[in-house]
């Protein structure tokens, strides 16, 4: 993708400097999109895992006769998302 972008920009502008800046920008955008998608998948797998635990907890609660706390599970997903965002910010800082 970067090579085709570089060739397209070079044939359009005939400037090596413009090719370099455009290719560098595209490279950074691709890395950012990849990083964001990995963070999203981590967050989503955490919520799916928590939902599975909630289902197991719900089954055990039915045996005992109590109800699971949905707010607690939702709050844990929000905390997980916030932790992942803080991790992403810390990785981006020099």
PDB file of N, CA, C and O in Angstrom, residues 8-46:
ATOM      1  N   UNK A   8       2.071   6.804  -6.808  1.00  0.00           N
ATOM      2  CA  UNK A   8       0.994   7.694  -7.234  1.00  0.00           C
ATOM      3  C   UNK A   8       1.343   9.145  -6.958  1.00  0.00           C
ATOM      4  O   UNK A   8       1.171  10.022  -7.818  1.00  0.00           O
ATOM      5  N   UNK A   9       1.859   9.404  -5.751  1.00  0.00           N
ATOM      6  CA  UNK A   9       2.223  10.781  -5.394  1.00  0.00           C
ATOM      7  C   UNK A   9       3.383  11.264  -6.249  1.00  0.00           C
ATOM      8  O   UNK A   9       3.399  12.422  -6.692  1.00  0.00           O
ATOM      9  N   UNK A  10       4.348  10.395  -6.527  1.00  0.00           N
ATOM     10  CA  UNK A  10       5.487  10.827  -7.341  1.00  0.00           C
ATOM     11  C   UNK A  10       5.043  11.182  -8.761  1.00  0.00           C
ATOM     12  O   UNK A  10       5.446  12.200  -9.317  1.00  0.00           O
ATOM     13  N   UNK A  11       4.186  10.332  -9.361  1.00  0.00           N
ATOM     14  CA  UNK A  11       3.729  10.630 -10.726  1.00  0.00           C
ATOM     15  C   UNK A  11       2.820  11.851 -10.774  1.00  0.00           C
ATOM     16  O   UNK A  11       2.766  12.549 -11.780  1.00  0.00           O
ATOM     17  N   UNK A  12       2.132  12.134  -9.668  1.00  0.00           N
ATOM     18  CA  UNK A  12       1.257  13.305  -9.631  1.00  0.00           C
ATOM     19  C   UNK A  12       2.026  14.596  -9.379  1.00  0.00           C
ATOM     20  O   UNK A  12       1.705  15.642  -9.952  1.00  0.00           O
ATOM     21  N   UNK A  13       3.075  14.530  -8.519  1.00  0.00           N
ATOM     22  CA  UNK A  13       3.758  15.774  -8.121  1.00  0.00           C
ATOM     23  C   UNK A  13       5.188  15.899  -8.634  1.00  0.00           C
ATOM     24  O   UNK A  13       5.736  17.002  -8.641  1.00  0.00           O
ATOM     25  N   UNK A  14       5.831  14.792  -9.010  1.00  0.00           N
ATOM     26  CA  UNK A  14       7.230  14.781  -9.436  1.00  0.00           C
ATOM     27  C   UNK A  14       8.135  15.409  -8.377  1.00  0.00           C
ATOM     28  O   UNK A  14       9.103  16.110  -8.697  1.00  0.00           O
ATOM     29  N   UNK A  15       7.834  15.136  -7.099  1.00  0.00           N
ATOM     30  CA  UNK A  15       8.614  15.684  -5.997  1.00  0.00           C
ATOM     31  C   UNK A  15       8.927  14.573  -4.997  1.00  0.00           C
ATOM     32  O   UNK A  15       8.020  13.962  -4.431  1.00  0.00           O
ATOM     33  N   UNK A  16      10.219  14.353  -4.788  1.00  0.00           N
ATOM     34  CA  UNK A  16      10.646  13.326  -3.836  1.00  0.00           C
ATOM     35  C   UNK A  16      10.268  13.730  -2.409  1.00  0.00           C
ATOM     36  O   UNK A  16       9.880  12.892  -1.598  1.00  0.00           O
ATOM     37  N   UNK A  17      10.356  15.004  -2.099  1.00  0.00           N
ATOM     38  CA  UNK A  17       9.997  15.489  -0.766  1.00  0.00           C
ATOM     39  C   UNK A  17       8.540  15.224  -0.437  1.00  0.00           C
ATOM     40  O   UNK A  17       8.204  14.788   0.667  1.00  0.00           O
ATOM     41  N   UNK A  18       7.671  15.477  -1.384  1.00  0.00           N
ATOM     42  CA  UNK A  18       6.238  15.228  -1.186  1.00  0.00           C
ATOM     43  C   UNK A  18       5.985  13.732  -1.024  1.00  0.00           C
ATOM     44  O   UNK A  18       5.162  13.328  -0.201  1.00  0.00           O
ATOM     45  N   UNK A  19       6.693  12.918  -1.799  1.00  0.00           N
ATOM     46  CA  UNK A  19       6.558  11.464  -1.688  1.00  0.00           C
ATOM     47  C   UNK A  19       6.960  11.006  -0.287  1.00  0.00           C
ATOM     48  O   UNK A  19       6.268  10.209   0.352  1.00  0.00           O
ATOM     49  N   UNK A  20       8.070  11.530   0.217  1.00  0.00           N
ATOM     50  CA  UNK A  20       8.564  11.143   1.538  1.00  0.00           C
ATOM     51  C   UNK A  20       7.560  11.514   2.631  1.00  0.00           C
ATOM     52  O   UNK A  20       7.221  10.703   3.490  1.00  0.00           O
ATOM     53  N   UNK A  21       7.068  12.740   2.608  1.00  0.00           N
ATOM     54  CA  UNK A  21       6.125  13.203   3.632  1.00  0.00           C
ATOM     55  C   UNK A  21       4.815  12.420   3.557  1.00  0.00           C
ATOM     56  O   UNK A  21       4.275  11.985   4.584  1.00  0.00           O
ATOM     57  N   UNK A  22       4.311  12.210   2.359  1.00  0.00           N
ATOM     58  CA  UNK A  22       3.053  11.475   2.191  1.00  0.00           C
ATOM     59  C   UNK A  22       3.195  10.028   2.635  1.00  0.00           C
ATOM     60  O   UNK A  22       2.321   9.496   3.328  1.00  0.00           O
ATOM     61  N   UNK A  23       4.292   9.384   2.273  1.00  0.00           N
ATOM     62  CA  UNK A  23       4.511   7.990   2.662  1.00  0.00           C
ATOM     63  C   UNK A  23       4.671   7.867   4.172  1.00  0.00           C
ATOM     64  O   UNK A  23       4.122   6.942   4.796  1.00  0.00           O
ATOM     65  N   UNK A  24       5.389   8.786   4.772  1.00  0.00           N
ATOM     66  CA  UNK A  24       5.556   8.784   6.222  1.00  0.00           C
ATOM     67  C   UNK A  24       4.209   8.979   6.921  1.00  0.00           C
ATOM     68  O   UNK A  24       3.883   8.277   7.885  1.00  0.00           O
ATOM     69  N   UNK A  25       3.404   9.902   6.424  1.00  0.00           N
ATOM     70  CA  UNK A  25       2.082  10.148   6.997  1.00  0.00           C
ATOM     71  C   UNK A  25       1.187   8.915   6.879  1.00  0.00           C
ATOM     72  O   UNK A  25       0.513   8.534   7.837  1.00  0.00           O
ATOM     73  N   UNK A  26       1.180   8.290   5.719  1.00  0.00           N
ATOM     74  CA  UNK A  26       0.379   7.075   5.524  1.00  0.00           C
ATOM     75  C   UNK A  26       0.855   5.950   6.441  1.00  0.00           C
ATOM     76  O   UNK A  26       0.039   5.211   7.011  1.00  0.00           O
ATOM     77  N   UNK A  27       2.147   5.829   6.603  1.00  0.00           N
ATOM     78  CA  UNK A  27       2.704   4.811   7.488  1.00  0.00           C
ATOM     79  C   UNK A  27       2.245   5.020   8.920  1.00  0.00           C
ATOM     80  O   UNK A  27       1.835   4.072   9.604  1.00  0.00           O
ATOM     81  N   UNK A  28       2.293   6.251   9.396  1.00  0.00           N
ATOM     82  CA  UNK A  28       1.853   6.546  10.757  1.00  0.00           C
ATOM     83  C   UNK A  28       0.355   6.290  10.941  1.00  0.00           C
ATOM     84  O   UNK A  28      -0.078   5.765  11.967  1.00  0.00           O
ATOM     85  N   UNK A  29      -0.442   6.654   9.936  1.00  0.00           N
ATOM     86  CA  UNK A  29      -1.881   6.409  10.017  1.00  0.00           C
ATOM     87  C   UNK A  29      -2.197   4.913  10.042  1.00  0.00           C
ATOM     88  O   UNK A  29      -3.083   4.468  10.776  1.00  0.00           O
ATOM     89  N   UNK A  30      -1.484   4.126   9.255  1.00  0.00           N
ATOM     90  CA  UNK A  30      -1.685   2.680   9.255  1.00  0.00           C
ATOM     91  C   UNK A  30      -1.323   2.077  10.617  1.00  0.00           C
ATOM     92  O   UNK A  30      -2.040   1.218  11.140  1.00  0.00           O
ATOM     93  N   UNK A  31      -0.216   2.537  11.205  1.00  0.00           N
ATOM     94  CA  UNK A  31       0.178   2.031  12.514  1.00  0.00           C
ATOM     95  C   UNK A  31      -0.833   2.417  13.586  1.00  0.00           C
ATOM     96  O   UNK A  31      -1.152   1.618  14.465  1.00  0.00           O
ATOM     97  N   UNK A  32      -1.345   3.619  13.512  1.00  0.00           N
ATOM     98  CA  UNK A  32      -2.348   4.078  14.472  1.00  0.00           C
ATOM     99  C   UNK A  32      -3.631   3.249  14.350  1.00  0.00           C
ATOM    100  O   UNK A  32      -4.212   2.842  15.363  1.00  0.00           O
ATOM    101  N   UNK A  33      -4.062   2.991  13.136  1.00  0.00           N
ATOM    102  CA  UNK A  33      -5.261   2.180  12.923  1.00  0.00           C
ATOM    103  C   UNK A  33      -5.050   0.747  13.431  1.00  0.00           C
ATOM    104  O   UNK A  33      -5.941   0.167  14.064  1.00  0.00           O
ATOM    105  N   UNK A  34      -3.885   0.191  13.196  1.00  0.00           N
ATOM    106  CA  UNK A  34      -3.576  -1.151  13.683  1.00  0.00           C
ATOM    107  C   UNK A  34      -3.586  -1.180  15.214  1.00  0.00           C
ATOM    108  O   UNK A  34      -4.169  -2.067  15.834  1.00  0.00           O
ATOM    109  N   UNK A  35      -2.961  -0.212  15.841  1.00  0.00           N
ATOM    110  CA  UNK A  35      -2.898  -0.143  17.296  1.00  0.00           C
ATOM    111  C   UNK A  35      -4.299  -0.005  17.883  1.00  0.00           C
ATOM    112  O   UNK A  35      -4.653  -0.673  18.862  1.00  0.00           O
ATOM    113  N   UNK A  36      -5.123   0.855  17.294  1.00  0.00           N
ATOM    114  CA  UNK A  36      -6.490   1.044  17.774  1.00  0.00           C
ATOM    115  C   UNK A  36      -7.305  -0.239  17.619  1.00  0.00           C
ATOM    116  O   UNK A  36      -8.094  -0.588  18.507  1.00  0.00           O
ATOM    117  N   UNK A  37      -7.124  -0.951  16.523  1.00  0.00           N
ATOM    118  CA  UNK A  37      -7.888  -2.192  16.327  1.00  0.00           C
ATOM    119  C   UNK A  37      -7.451  -3.262  17.323  1.00  0.00           C
ATOM    120  O   UNK A  37      -8.291  -4.021  17.822  1.00  0.00           O
ATOM    121  N   UNK A  38      -6.163  -3.328  17.646  1.00  0.00           N
ATOM    122  CA  UNK A  38      -5.701  -4.289  18.647  1.00  0.00           C
ATOM    123  C   UNK A  38      -6.284  -3.948  20.015  1.00  0.00           C
ATOM    124  O   UNK A  38      -6.751  -4.828  20.740  1.00  0.00           O
ATOM    125  N   UNK A  39      -6.288  -2.671  20.380  1.00  0.00           N
ATOM    126  CA  UNK A  39      -6.883  -2.267  21.651  1.00  0.00           C
ATOM    127  C   UNK A  39      -8.371  -2.600  21.704  1.00  0.00           C
ATOM    128  O   UNK A  39      -8.875  -3.051  22.727  1.00  0.00           O
ATOM    129  N   UNK A  40      -9.082  -2.389  20.591  1.00  0.00           N
ATOM    130  CA  UNK A  40     -10.504  -2.714  20.533  1.00  0.00           C
ATOM    131  C   UNK A  40     -10.719  -4.208  20.729  1.00  0.00           C
ATOM    132  O   UNK A  40     -11.619  -4.627  21.471  1.00  0.00           O
ATOM    133  N   UNK A  41      -9.896  -5.042  20.092  1.00  0.00           N
ATOM    134  CA  UNK A  41     -10.048  -6.486  20.231  1.00  0.00           C
ATOM    135  C   UNK A  41      -9.742  -6.942  21.655  1.00  0.00           C
ATOM    136  O   UNK A  41     -10.400  -7.840  22.184  1.00  0.00           O
ATOM    137  N   UNK A  42      -8.754  -6.323  22.298  1.00  0.00           N
ATOM    138  CA  UNK A  42      -8.447  -6.651  23.684  1.00  0.00           C
ATOM    139  C   UNK A  42      -9.621  -6.284  24.578  1.00  0.00           C
ATOM    140  O   UNK A  42     -10.038  -7.059  25.442  1.00  0.00           O
ATOM    141  N   UNK A  43     -10.181  -5.106  24.386  1.00  0.00           N
ATOM    142  CA  UNK A  43     -11.320  -4.658  25.183  1.00  0.00           C
ATOM    143  C   UNK A  43     -12.522  -5.579  24.975  1.00  0.00           C
ATOM    144  O   UNK A  43     -13.174  -5.980  25.921  1.00  0.00           O
ATOM    145  N   UNK A  44     -12.754  -5.925  23.722  1.00  0.00           N
ATOM    146  CA  UNK A  44     -13.909  -6.761  23.402  1.00  0.00           C
ATOM    147  C   UNK A  44     -13.755  -8.162  23.992  1.00  0.00           C
ATOM    148  O   UNK A  44     -14.717  -8.733  24.508  1.00  0.00           O
ATOM    149  N   UNK A  45     -12.549  -8.713  23.937  1.00  0.00           N
ATOM    150  CA  UNK A  45     -12.345 -10.052  24.499  1.00  0.00           C
ATOM    151  C   UNK A  45     -12.514 -10.023  26.013  1.00  0.00           C
ATOM    152  O   UNK A  45     -13.000 -10.983  26.604  1.00  0.00           O
ATOM    153  N   UNK A  46     -12.136  -8.919  26.641  1.00  0.00           N
ATOM    154  CA  UNK A  46     -12.334  -8.789  28.083  1.00  0.00           C
ATOM    155  C   UNK A  46     -13.803  -8.767  28.439  1.00  0.00           C
ATOM    156  O   UNK A  46     -14.237  -9.390  29.415  1.00  0.00           O
TER     157      UNK A  46
END
